Amino acid sequence: MKNLMIIISFFFAHTLYAQEKLPVVFLPENLTIHFVSPENIQYVDISTSDIVGDLPLKNVLRLKLKDSLKSFTGAVVTIAGEKFIAQYNLIPGHPGAPTEVDIEPADTKPLDISGIGFSQNQLKRMSLGLISKSPGHHIEQVKAFGIKATLNHIYTVGDYIFLDISYHNKTNLKYDIADIRFKVDDKKVVKAANSQSVELKPEFALFPVPSFEKNYRNIFVLKKLTFPGNKLLKAELSEQQVSGRVITINISYQDVLSADTLPD
Protein backbone atom coordinates (compact mmCIF):
# COMPACT_ATOMS: atom_id res chain seq x y z
CA MET A 1 0.00 0.00 0.00
CA LYS A 2 2.86 2.34 0.88
CA ASN A 3 4.56 1.60 -2.45
CA LEU A 4 1.30 2.30 -4.28
CA MET A 5 0.98 5.69 -2.58
CA ILE A 6 4.55 6.52 -3.59
CA ILE A 7 3.75 5.66 -7.23
CA ILE A 8 0.56 7.72 -7.19
CA SER A 9 2.35 10.67 -5.59
CA PHE A 10 5.10 10.48 -8.20
CA PHE A 11 2.49 10.32 -10.98
CA PHE A 12 0.68 13.45 -9.80
CA ALA A 13 3.96 15.29 -9.21
CA HIS A 14 5.12 14.40 -12.74
CA THR A 15 1.76 15.47 -14.22
CA LEU A 16 1.85 18.82 -12.42
CA TYR A 17 5.45 19.37 -13.53
CA ALA A 18 4.57 18.59 -17.15
CA GLN A 19 1.52 20.87 -16.96
CA GLU A 20 3.62 23.73 -15.62
CA LYS A 21 5.92 23.46 -18.66
CA LEU A 22 3.04 23.98 -21.11
CA PRO A 23 2.30 27.41 -22.63
CA VAL A 24 -0.04 29.32 -20.33
CA VAL A 25 -3.36 30.77 -21.46
CA PHE A 26 -5.53 32.80 -19.09
CA LEU A 27 -9.23 31.94 -19.05
CA PRO A 28 -11.20 34.77 -17.39
CA GLU A 29 -14.76 34.47 -16.13
CA ASN A 30 -17.51 35.67 -18.46
CA LEU A 31 -15.12 35.90 -21.44
CA THR A 32 -14.57 33.61 -24.41
CA ILE A 33 -11.12 32.56 -25.60
CA HIS A 34 -10.54 31.76 -29.27
CA PHE A 35 -7.66 29.53 -30.39
CA VAL A 36 -6.80 30.19 -34.05
CA SER A 37 -5.10 27.27 -35.79
CA PRO A 38 -2.98 27.43 -38.97
CA GLU A 39 -4.69 24.18 -40.07
CA ASN A 40 -8.15 22.69 -39.76
CA ILE A 41 -8.66 21.32 -36.24
CA GLN A 42 -9.24 17.55 -36.19
CA TYR A 43 -9.44 16.80 -32.47
CA VAL A 44 -9.84 18.63 -29.14
CA ASP A 45 -9.61 17.33 -25.58
CA ILE A 46 -10.39 19.41 -22.48
CA SER A 47 -9.28 17.91 -19.18
CA THR A 48 -12.26 19.23 -17.20
CA SER A 49 -16.01 19.50 -17.57
CA ASP A 50 -15.85 23.03 -16.12
CA ILE A 51 -15.15 24.38 -19.61
CA VAL A 52 -17.44 24.34 -22.63
CA GLY A 53 -16.10 24.60 -26.15
CA ASP A 54 -16.97 24.26 -29.82
CA LEU A 55 -15.57 24.78 -33.31
CA PRO A 56 -17.42 27.73 -34.90
CA LEU A 57 -14.98 27.48 -37.82
CA LYS A 58 -12.81 24.60 -38.99
CA ASN A 59 -9.65 26.28 -37.68
CA VAL A 60 -11.07 28.09 -34.62
CA LEU A 61 -11.64 26.59 -31.16
CA ARG A 62 -13.88 28.58 -28.80
CA LEU A 63 -13.64 28.00 -25.02
CA LYS A 64 -15.51 29.48 -22.07
CA LEU A 65 -16.00 28.68 -18.39
CA LYS A 66 -19.43 27.38 -17.50
CA ASP A 67 -21.71 30.14 -16.19
CA SER A 68 -22.69 28.03 -13.18
CA LEU A 69 -19.07 27.42 -12.16
CA LYS A 70 -18.18 28.69 -8.68
CA SER A 71 -14.41 28.22 -8.87
CA PHE A 72 -11.81 27.25 -11.48
CA THR A 73 -8.38 25.88 -10.58
CA GLY A 74 -7.00 25.16 -14.04
CA ALA A 75 -7.09 22.65 -16.89
CA VAL A 76 -5.21 21.41 -19.95
CA VAL A 77 -6.55 21.68 -23.49
CA THR A 78 -5.14 19.50 -26.28
CA ILE A 79 -5.60 20.61 -29.89
CA ALA A 80 -4.66 18.44 -32.88
CA GLY A 81 -4.52 19.77 -36.42
CA GLU A 82 -3.86 17.86 -39.60
CA LYS A 83 -0.10 17.79 -39.00
CA PHE A 84 0.48 18.95 -35.41
CA ILE A 85 -0.59 18.59 -31.79
CA ALA A 86 -0.46 21.36 -29.17
CA GLN A 87 -1.28 21.56 -25.44
CA TYR A 88 -1.97 24.60 -23.30
CA ASN A 89 -2.22 25.13 -19.54
CA LEU A 90 -5.45 27.02 -18.85
CA ILE A 91 -5.39 29.00 -15.61
CA PRO A 92 -7.78 31.52 -14.04
CA GLY A 93 -7.31 34.91 -15.65
CA HIS A 94 -8.21 38.54 -15.28
CA PRO A 95 -10.61 40.48 -17.56
CA GLY A 96 -7.67 42.12 -19.38
CA ALA A 97 -6.25 38.80 -20.63
CA PRO A 98 -6.04 38.29 -24.44
CA THR A 99 -9.13 36.64 -25.87
CA GLU A 100 -7.45 35.41 -29.07
CA VAL A 101 -4.59 32.91 -29.07
CA ASP A 102 -2.68 32.06 -32.25
CA ILE A 103 -1.32 28.52 -32.24
CA GLU A 104 2.35 29.16 -32.98
CA PRO A 105 4.79 26.58 -34.42
CA ALA A 106 6.91 26.83 -31.26
CA ASP A 107 3.94 25.52 -29.21
CA THR A 108 3.30 22.50 -31.44
CA LYS A 109 4.73 19.06 -32.05
CA PRO A 110 4.52 17.37 -35.48
CA LEU A 111 2.21 14.42 -35.93
CA ASP A 112 3.85 11.58 -37.82
CA ILE A 113 0.76 9.74 -39.02
CA SER A 114 1.26 7.39 -41.95
CA GLY A 115 -0.88 8.34 -44.94
CA ILE A 116 -2.05 11.70 -43.59
CA GLY A 117 -0.36 13.52 -46.49
CA PHE A 118 -0.38 17.29 -46.88
CA SER A 119 -2.56 19.67 -44.92
CA GLN A 120 -5.21 21.79 -46.67
CA ASN A 121 -2.99 24.87 -46.22
CA GLN A 122 -0.06 23.10 -47.88
CA LEU A 123 -2.24 21.98 -50.81
CA LYS A 124 -3.54 25.54 -51.17
CA ARG A 125 -0.04 27.01 -51.19
CA MET A 126 1.12 24.56 -53.88
CA SER A 127 -2.02 25.12 -55.98
CA LEU A 128 -1.59 28.90 -55.84
CA GLY A 129 1.96 28.44 -57.12
CA LEU A 130 0.68 26.40 -60.07
CA ILE A 131 -2.15 28.72 -61.08
CA SER A 132 0.23 31.68 -61.10
CA LYS A 133 2.06 30.03 -64.02
CA SER A 134 1.03 30.27 -67.64
CA PRO A 135 -1.03 27.24 -68.76
CA GLY A 136 1.36 26.61 -71.66
CA HIS A 137 0.73 23.79 -74.15
CA HIS A 138 -2.36 21.75 -73.29
CA ILE A 139 -2.49 17.99 -72.73
CA GLU A 140 -6.14 17.32 -73.62
CA GLN A 141 -8.85 19.55 -75.08
CA VAL A 142 -12.52 19.08 -75.93
CA LYS A 143 -15.21 21.40 -77.34
CA ALA A 144 -18.98 21.15 -76.91
CA PHE A 145 -21.93 23.56 -76.72
CA GLY A 146 -19.68 26.55 -77.31
CA ILE A 147 -17.48 25.59 -74.33
CA LYS A 148 -13.82 24.67 -74.69
CA ALA A 149 -12.44 22.53 -71.85
CA THR A 150 -8.67 22.22 -71.52
CA LEU A 151 -6.45 20.05 -69.36
CA ASN A 152 -3.47 22.40 -69.14
CA HIS A 153 -1.12 20.31 -67.04
CA ILE A 154 -0.78 17.39 -64.64
CA TYR A 155 1.64 17.49 -61.73
CA THR A 156 2.45 14.94 -59.06
CA VAL A 157 4.00 15.23 -55.63
CA GLY A 158 3.98 12.53 -52.98
CA ASP A 159 0.64 10.74 -53.08
CA TYR A 160 -1.15 13.57 -54.90
CA ILE A 161 -2.07 14.46 -58.48
CA PHE A 162 -2.66 18.12 -59.37
CA LEU A 163 -4.93 18.79 -62.37
CA ASP A 164 -4.77 22.25 -63.95
CA ILE A 165 -8.05 22.65 -65.86
CA SER A 166 -9.56 25.66 -67.62
CA TYR A 167 -12.78 26.42 -69.49
CA HIS A 168 -13.56 29.05 -72.13
CA ASN A 169 -17.15 30.01 -72.93
CA LYS A 170 -17.52 31.26 -76.51
CA THR A 171 -21.26 31.86 -76.14
CA ASN A 172 -23.05 34.85 -74.62
CA LEU A 173 -24.87 32.62 -72.14
CA LYS A 174 -23.33 32.52 -68.66
CA TYR A 175 -22.42 29.05 -67.42
CA ASP A 176 -23.66 28.30 -63.88
CA ILE A 177 -21.63 25.34 -62.63
CA ALA A 178 -23.58 22.65 -60.81
CA ASP A 179 -20.63 20.35 -60.23
CA ILE A 180 -17.26 19.18 -61.46
CA ARG A 181 -17.04 15.42 -60.98
CA PHE A 182 -14.10 13.09 -61.39
CA LYS A 183 -14.53 9.41 -62.09
CA VAL A 184 -12.72 6.43 -63.58
CA ASP A 185 -14.88 4.94 -66.31
CA ASP A 186 -14.64 2.55 -69.26
CA LYS A 187 -13.32 3.94 -72.54
CA LYS A 188 -16.21 2.37 -74.40
CA VAL A 189 -19.54 1.57 -72.76
CA VAL A 190 -21.18 -1.28 -74.66
CA LYS A 191 -23.94 -1.93 -72.13
CA ALA A 192 -24.81 0.36 -69.23
CA ALA A 193 -25.28 -2.67 -66.97
CA ASN A 194 -21.69 -3.77 -67.60
CA SER A 195 -20.15 -0.35 -67.01
CA GLN A 196 -18.21 0.06 -63.78
CA SER A 197 -17.71 3.71 -62.89
CA VAL A 198 -15.75 4.77 -59.79
CA GLU A 199 -16.30 8.34 -58.61
CA LEU A 200 -13.38 10.19 -57.02
CA LYS A 201 -13.74 13.01 -54.54
CA PRO A 202 -11.03 15.67 -54.85
CA GLU A 203 -8.87 16.17 -51.79
CA PHE A 204 -8.76 19.88 -52.55
CA ALA A 205 -10.00 22.48 -55.06
CA LEU A 206 -8.36 25.89 -55.12
CA PHE A 207 -11.50 27.91 -55.86
CA PRO A 208 -15.15 27.25 -54.97
CA VAL A 209 -17.47 26.19 -57.77
CA PRO A 210 -18.70 29.44 -59.38
CA SER A 211 -20.47 30.59 -62.47
CA PHE A 212 -18.43 32.10 -65.26
CA GLU A 213 -19.19 34.20 -68.30
CA LYS A 214 -16.07 33.66 -70.39
CA ASN A 215 -13.12 32.04 -68.59
CA TYR A 216 -12.66 29.77 -65.60
CA ARG A 217 -9.51 28.02 -64.38
CA ASN A 218 -8.97 25.90 -61.29
CA ILE A 219 -6.57 23.44 -59.68
CA PHE A 220 -7.99 20.13 -58.47
CA VAL A 221 -6.05 17.71 -56.27
CA LEU A 222 -6.71 13.97 -56.29
CA LYS A 223 -5.07 11.20 -54.31
CA LYS A 224 -2.68 9.10 -56.38
CA LEU A 225 -4.51 6.44 -58.36
CA THR A 226 -3.92 3.68 -60.88
CA PHE A 227 -6.36 2.29 -63.44
CA PRO A 228 -6.09 -0.10 -66.39
CA GLY A 229 -5.59 0.95 -70.00
CA ASN A 230 -9.21 0.21 -70.94
CA LYS A 231 -10.42 2.95 -68.60
CA LEU A 232 -10.16 6.75 -68.47
CA LEU A 233 -10.08 9.36 -65.75
CA LYS A 234 -12.92 11.73 -66.62
CA ALA A 235 -13.41 15.33 -65.47
CA GLU A 236 -17.08 16.17 -66.04
CA LEU A 237 -18.39 19.75 -65.89
CA SER A 238 -22.18 20.05 -65.58
CA GLU A 239 -24.48 23.07 -65.55
CA GLN A 240 -27.20 23.96 -63.05
CA GLN A 241 -30.92 23.72 -63.78
CA VAL A 242 -32.20 21.95 -66.88
CA SER A 243 -29.28 22.03 -69.28
CA GLY A 244 -27.60 19.67 -71.68
CA ARG A 245 -24.29 21.52 -71.49
CA VAL A 246 -22.11 18.80 -70.01
CA ILE A 247 -18.43 18.77 -71.01
CA THR A 248 -16.12 15.86 -70.22
CA ILE A 249 -12.33 15.77 -70.45
CA ASN A 250 -10.96 12.25 -70.92
CA ILE A 251 -7.58 11.71 -69.27
CA SER A 252 -5.65 8.55 -70.17
CA TYR A 253 -3.46 6.67 -67.73
CA GLN A 254 -0.49 7.54 -69.95
CA ASP A 255 -1.25 11.23 -69.33
CA VAL A 256 -1.08 10.56 -65.59
CA LEU A 257 2.15 8.55 -65.93
CA SER A 258 3.69 11.41 -67.94
CA ALA A 259 2.88 14.00 -65.26
CA ASP A 260 5.59 16.42 -64.23
CA THR A 261 6.84 16.68 -60.68
CA LEU A 262 5.58 19.75 -58.87
CA PRO A 263 7.93 22.69 -59.52
CA ASP A 264 9.58 24.50 -56.61
GROMACS .gro file of C-alpha atoms in nm:
model
  264
    1MET     CA    1   0.000   0.000   0.000
    2LYS     CA    2   0.286   0.234   0.088
    3ASN     CA    3   0.456   0.160  -0.245
    4LEU     CA    4   0.130   0.230  -0.428
    5MET     CA    5   0.098   0.569  -0.258
    6ILE     CA    6   0.455   0.652  -0.359
    7ILE     CA    7   0.375   0.566  -0.723
    8ILE     CA    8   0.056   0.772  -0.719
    9SER     CA    9   0.235   1.067  -0.559
   10PHE     CA   10   0.510   1.048  -0.820
   11PHE     CA   11   0.249   1.032  -1.098
   12PHE     CA   12   0.068   1.345  -0.980
   13ALA     CA   13   0.396   1.529  -0.921
   14HIS     CA   14   0.512   1.440  -1.274
   15THR     CA   15   0.176   1.547  -1.422
   16LEU     CA   16   0.185   1.882  -1.242
   17TYR     CA   17   0.545   1.937  -1.353
   18ALA     CA   18   0.457   1.859  -1.715
   19GLN     CA   19   0.152   2.087  -1.696
   20GLU     CA   20   0.362   2.373  -1.562
   21LYS     CA   21   0.592   2.346  -1.866
   22LEU     CA   22   0.304   2.398  -2.111
   23PRO     CA   23   0.230   2.741  -2.263
   24VAL     CA   24  -0.004   2.932  -2.033
   25VAL     CA   25  -0.336   3.077  -2.146
   26PHE     CA   26  -0.553   3.280  -1.909
   27LEU     CA   27  -0.923   3.194  -1.905
   28PRO     CA   28  -1.120   3.477  -1.739
   29GLU     CA   29  -1.476   3.447  -1.613
   30ASN     CA   30  -1.751   3.567  -1.846
   31LEU     CA   31  -1.512   3.590  -2.144
   32THR     CA   32  -1.457   3.361  -2.441
   33ILE     CA   33  -1.112   3.256  -2.560
   34HIS     CA   34  -1.054   3.176  -2.927
   35PHE     CA   35  -0.766   2.953  -3.039
   36VAL     CA   36  -0.680   3.019  -3.405
   37SER     CA   37  -0.510   2.727  -3.579
   38PRO     CA   38  -0.298   2.743  -3.897
   39GLU     CA   39  -0.469   2.418  -4.007
   40ASN     CA   40  -0.815   2.269  -3.976
   41ILE     CA   41  -0.866   2.132  -3.624
   42GLN     CA   42  -0.924   1.755  -3.619
   43TYR     CA   43  -0.944   1.680  -3.247
   44VAL     CA   44  -0.984   1.863  -2.914
   45ASP     CA   45  -0.961   1.733  -2.558
   46ILE     CA   46  -1.039   1.941  -2.248
   47SER     CA   47  -0.928   1.791  -1.918
   48THR     CA   48  -1.226   1.923  -1.720
   49SER     CA   49  -1.601   1.950  -1.757
   50ASP     CA   50  -1.585   2.303  -1.612
   51ILE     CA   51  -1.515   2.438  -1.961
   52VAL     CA   52  -1.744   2.434  -2.263
   53GLY     CA   53  -1.610   2.460  -2.615
   54ASP     CA   54  -1.697   2.426  -2.982
   55LEU     CA   55  -1.557   2.478  -3.331
   56PRO     CA   56  -1.742   2.773  -3.490
   57LEU     CA   57  -1.498   2.748  -3.782
   58LYS     CA   58  -1.281   2.460  -3.899
   59ASN     CA   59  -0.965   2.628  -3.768
   60VAL     CA   60  -1.107   2.809  -3.462
   61LEU     CA   61  -1.164   2.659  -3.116
   62ARG     CA   62  -1.388   2.858  -2.880
   63LEU     CA   63  -1.364   2.800  -2.502
   64LYS     CA   64  -1.551   2.948  -2.207
   65LEU     CA   65  -1.600   2.868  -1.839
   66LYS     CA   66  -1.943   2.738  -1.750
   67ASP     CA   67  -2.171   3.014  -1.619
   68SER     CA   68  -2.269   2.803  -1.318
   69LEU     CA   69  -1.907   2.742  -1.216
   70LYS     CA   70  -1.818   2.869  -0.868
   71SER     CA   71  -1.441   2.822  -0.887
   72PHE     CA   72  -1.181   2.725  -1.148
   73THR     CA   73  -0.838   2.588  -1.058
   74GLY     CA   74  -0.700   2.516  -1.404
   75ALA     CA   75  -0.709   2.265  -1.689
   76VAL     CA   76  -0.521   2.141  -1.995
   77VAL     CA   77  -0.655   2.168  -2.349
   78THR     CA   78  -0.514   1.950  -2.628
   79ILE     CA   79  -0.560   2.061  -2.989
   80ALA     CA   80  -0.466   1.844  -3.288
   81GLY     CA   81  -0.452   1.977  -3.642
   82GLU     CA   82  -0.386   1.786  -3.960
   83LYS     CA   83  -0.010   1.779  -3.900
   84PHE     CA   84   0.048   1.895  -3.541
   85ILE     CA   85  -0.059   1.859  -3.179
   86ALA     CA   86  -0.046   2.136  -2.917
   87GLN     CA   87  -0.128   2.156  -2.544
   88TYR     CA   88  -0.197   2.460  -2.330
   89ASN     CA   89  -0.222   2.513  -1.954
   90LEU     CA   90  -0.545   2.702  -1.885
   91ILE     CA   91  -0.539   2.900  -1.561
   92PRO     CA   92  -0.778   3.152  -1.404
   93GLY     CA   93  -0.731   3.491  -1.565
   94HIS     CA   94  -0.821   3.854  -1.528
   95PRO     CA   95  -1.061   4.048  -1.756
   96GLY     CA   96  -0.767   4.212  -1.938
   97ALA     CA   97  -0.625   3.880  -2.063
   98PRO     CA   98  -0.604   3.829  -2.444
   99THR     CA   99  -0.913   3.664  -2.587
  100GLU     CA  100  -0.745   3.541  -2.907
  101VAL     CA  101  -0.459   3.291  -2.907
  102ASP     CA  102  -0.268   3.206  -3.225
  103ILE     CA  103  -0.132   2.852  -3.224
  104GLU     CA  104   0.235   2.916  -3.298
  105PRO     CA  105   0.479   2.658  -3.442
  106ALA     CA  106   0.691   2.683  -3.126
  107ASP     CA  107   0.394   2.552  -2.921
  108THR     CA  108   0.330   2.250  -3.144
  109LYS     CA  109   0.473   1.906  -3.205
  110PRO     CA  110   0.452   1.737  -3.548
  111LEU     CA  111   0.221   1.442  -3.593
  112ASP     CA  112   0.385   1.158  -3.782
  113ILE     CA  113   0.076   0.974  -3.902
  114SER     CA  114   0.126   0.739  -4.195
  115GLY     CA  115  -0.088   0.834  -4.494
  116ILE     CA  116  -0.205   1.170  -4.359
  117GLY     CA  117  -0.036   1.352  -4.649
  118PHE     CA  118  -0.038   1.729  -4.688
  119SER     CA  119  -0.256   1.967  -4.492
  120GLN     CA  120  -0.521   2.179  -4.667
  121ASN     CA  121  -0.299   2.487  -4.622
  122GLN     CA  122  -0.006   2.310  -4.788
  123LEU     CA  123  -0.224   2.198  -5.081
  124LYS     CA  124  -0.354   2.554  -5.117
  125ARG     CA  125  -0.004   2.701  -5.119
  126MET     CA  126   0.112   2.456  -5.388
  127SER     CA  127  -0.202   2.512  -5.598
  128LEU     CA  128  -0.159   2.890  -5.584
  129GLY     CA  129   0.196   2.844  -5.712
  130LEU     CA  130   0.068   2.640  -6.007
  131ILE     CA  131  -0.215   2.872  -6.108
  132SER     CA  132   0.023   3.168  -6.110
  133LYS     CA  133   0.206   3.003  -6.402
  134SER     CA  134   0.103   3.027  -6.764
  135PRO     CA  135  -0.103   2.724  -6.876
  136GLY     CA  136   0.136   2.661  -7.166
  137HIS     CA  137   0.073   2.379  -7.415
  138HIS     CA  138  -0.236   2.175  -7.329
  139ILE     CA  139  -0.249   1.799  -7.273
  140GLU     CA  140  -0.614   1.732  -7.362
  141GLN     CA  141  -0.885   1.955  -7.508
  142VAL     CA  142  -1.252   1.908  -7.593
  143LYS     CA  143  -1.521   2.140  -7.734
  144ALA     CA  144  -1.898   2.115  -7.691
  145PHE     CA  145  -2.193   2.356  -7.672
  146GLY     CA  146  -1.968   2.655  -7.731
  147ILE     CA  147  -1.748   2.559  -7.433
  148LYS     CA  148  -1.382   2.467  -7.469
  149ALA     CA  149  -1.244   2.253  -7.185
  150THR     CA  150  -0.867   2.222  -7.152
  151LEU     CA  151  -0.645   2.005  -6.936
  152ASN     CA  152  -0.347   2.240  -6.914
  153HIS     CA  153  -0.112   2.031  -6.704
  154ILE     CA  154  -0.078   1.739  -6.464
  155TYR     CA  155   0.164   1.749  -6.173
  156THR     CA  156   0.245   1.494  -5.906
  157VAL     CA  157   0.400   1.523  -5.563
  158GLY     CA  158   0.398   1.253  -5.298
  159ASP     CA  159   0.064   1.074  -5.308
  160TYR     CA  160  -0.115   1.357  -5.490
  161ILE     CA  161  -0.207   1.446  -5.848
  162PHE     CA  162  -0.266   1.812  -5.937
  163LEU     CA  163  -0.493   1.879  -6.237
  164ASP     CA  164  -0.477   2.225  -6.395
  165ILE     CA  165  -0.805   2.265  -6.586
  166SER     CA  166  -0.956   2.566  -6.762
  167TYR     CA  167  -1.278   2.642  -6.949
  168HIS     CA  168  -1.356   2.905  -7.213
  169ASN     CA  169  -1.715   3.001  -7.293
  170LYS     CA  170  -1.752   3.126  -7.651
  171THR     CA  171  -2.126   3.186  -7.614
  172ASN     CA  172  -2.305   3.485  -7.462
  173LEU     CA  173  -2.487   3.262  -7.214
  174LYS     CA  174  -2.333   3.252  -6.866
  175TYR     CA  175  -2.242   2.905  -6.742
  176ASP     CA  176  -2.366   2.830  -6.388
  177ILE     CA  177  -2.163   2.534  -6.263
  178ALA     CA  178  -2.358   2.265  -6.081
  179ASP     CA  179  -2.063   2.035  -6.023
  180ILE     CA  180  -1.726   1.918  -6.146
  181ARG     CA  181  -1.704   1.542  -6.098
  182PHE     CA  182  -1.410   1.309  -6.139
  183LYS     CA  183  -1.453   0.941  -6.209
  184VAL     CA  184  -1.272   0.643  -6.358
  185ASP     CA  185  -1.488   0.494  -6.631
  186ASP     CA  186  -1.464   0.255  -6.926
  187LYS     CA  187  -1.332   0.394  -7.254
  188LYS     CA  188  -1.621   0.237  -7.440
  189VAL     CA  189  -1.954   0.157  -7.276
  190VAL     CA  190  -2.118  -0.128  -7.466
  191LYS     CA  191  -2.394  -0.193  -7.213
  192ALA     CA  192  -2.481   0.036  -6.923
  193ALA     CA  193  -2.528  -0.267  -6.697
  194ASN     CA  194  -2.169  -0.377  -6.760
  195SER     CA  195  -2.015  -0.035  -6.701
  196GLN     CA  196  -1.821   0.006  -6.378
  197SER     CA  197  -1.771   0.371  -6.289
  198VAL     CA  198  -1.575   0.477  -5.979
  199GLU     CA  199  -1.630   0.834  -5.861
  200LEU     CA  200  -1.338   1.019  -5.702
  201LYS     CA  201  -1.374   1.301  -5.454
  202PRO     CA  202  -1.103   1.567  -5.485
  203GLU     CA  203  -0.887   1.617  -5.179
  204PHE     CA  204  -0.876   1.988  -5.255
  205ALA     CA  205  -1.000   2.248  -5.506
  206LEU     CA  206  -0.836   2.589  -5.512
  207PHE     CA  207  -1.150   2.791  -5.586
  208PRO     CA  208  -1.515   2.725  -5.497
  209VAL     CA  209  -1.747   2.619  -5.777
  210PRO     CA  210  -1.870   2.944  -5.938
  211SER     CA  211  -2.047   3.059  -6.247
  212PHE     CA  212  -1.843   3.210  -6.526
  213GLU     CA  213  -1.919   3.420  -6.830
  214LYS     CA  214  -1.607   3.366  -7.039
  215ASN     CA  215  -1.312   3.204  -6.859
  216TYR     CA  216  -1.266   2.977  -6.560
  217ARG     CA  217  -0.951   2.802  -6.438
  218ASN     CA  218  -0.897   2.590  -6.129
  219ILE     CA  219  -0.657   2.344  -5.968
  220PHE     CA  220  -0.799   2.013  -5.847
  221VAL     CA  221  -0.605   1.771  -5.627
  222LEU     CA  222  -0.671   1.397  -5.629
  223LYS     CA  223  -0.507   1.120  -5.431
  224LYS     CA  224  -0.268   0.910  -5.638
  225LEU     CA  225  -0.451   0.644  -5.836
  226THR     CA  226  -0.392   0.368  -6.088
  227PHE     CA  227  -0.636   0.229  -6.344
  228PRO     CA  228  -0.609  -0.010  -6.639
  229GLY     CA  229  -0.559   0.095  -7.000
  230ASN     CA  230  -0.921   0.021  -7.094
  231LYS     CA  231  -1.042   0.295  -6.860
  232LEU     CA  232  -1.016   0.675  -6.847
  233LEU     CA  233  -1.008   0.936  -6.575
  234LYS     CA  234  -1.292   1.173  -6.662
  235ALA     CA  235  -1.341   1.533  -6.547
  236GLU     CA  236  -1.708   1.617  -6.604
  237LEU     CA  237  -1.839   1.975  -6.589
  238SER     CA  238  -2.218   2.005  -6.558
  239GLU     CA  239  -2.448   2.307  -6.555
  240GLN     CA  240  -2.720   2.396  -6.305
  241GLN     CA  241  -3.092   2.372  -6.378
  242VAL     CA  242  -3.220   2.195  -6.688
  243SER     CA  243  -2.928   2.203  -6.928
  244GLY     CA  244  -2.760   1.967  -7.168
  245ARG     CA  245  -2.429   2.152  -7.149
  246VAL     CA  246  -2.211   1.880  -7.001
  247ILE     CA  247  -1.843   1.877  -7.101
  248THR     CA  248  -1.612   1.586  -7.022
  249ILE     CA  249  -1.233   1.577  -7.045
  250ASN     CA  250  -1.096   1.225  -7.092
  251ILE     CA  251  -0.758   1.171  -6.927
  252SER     CA  252  -0.565   0.855  -7.017
  253TYR     CA  253  -0.346   0.667  -6.773
  254GLN     CA  254  -0.049   0.754  -6.995
  255ASP     CA  255  -0.125   1.123  -6.933
  256VAL     CA  256  -0.108   1.056  -6.559
  257LEU     CA  257   0.215   0.855  -6.593
  258SER     CA  258   0.369   1.141  -6.794
  259ALA     CA  259   0.288   1.400  -6.526
  260ASP     CA  260   0.559   1.642  -6.423
  261THR     CA  261   0.684   1.668  -6.068
  262LEU     CA  262   0.558   1.975  -5.887
  263PRO     CA  263   0.793   2.269  -5.952
  264ASP     CA  264   0.958   2.450  -5.661
   0.00000   0.00000   0.00000
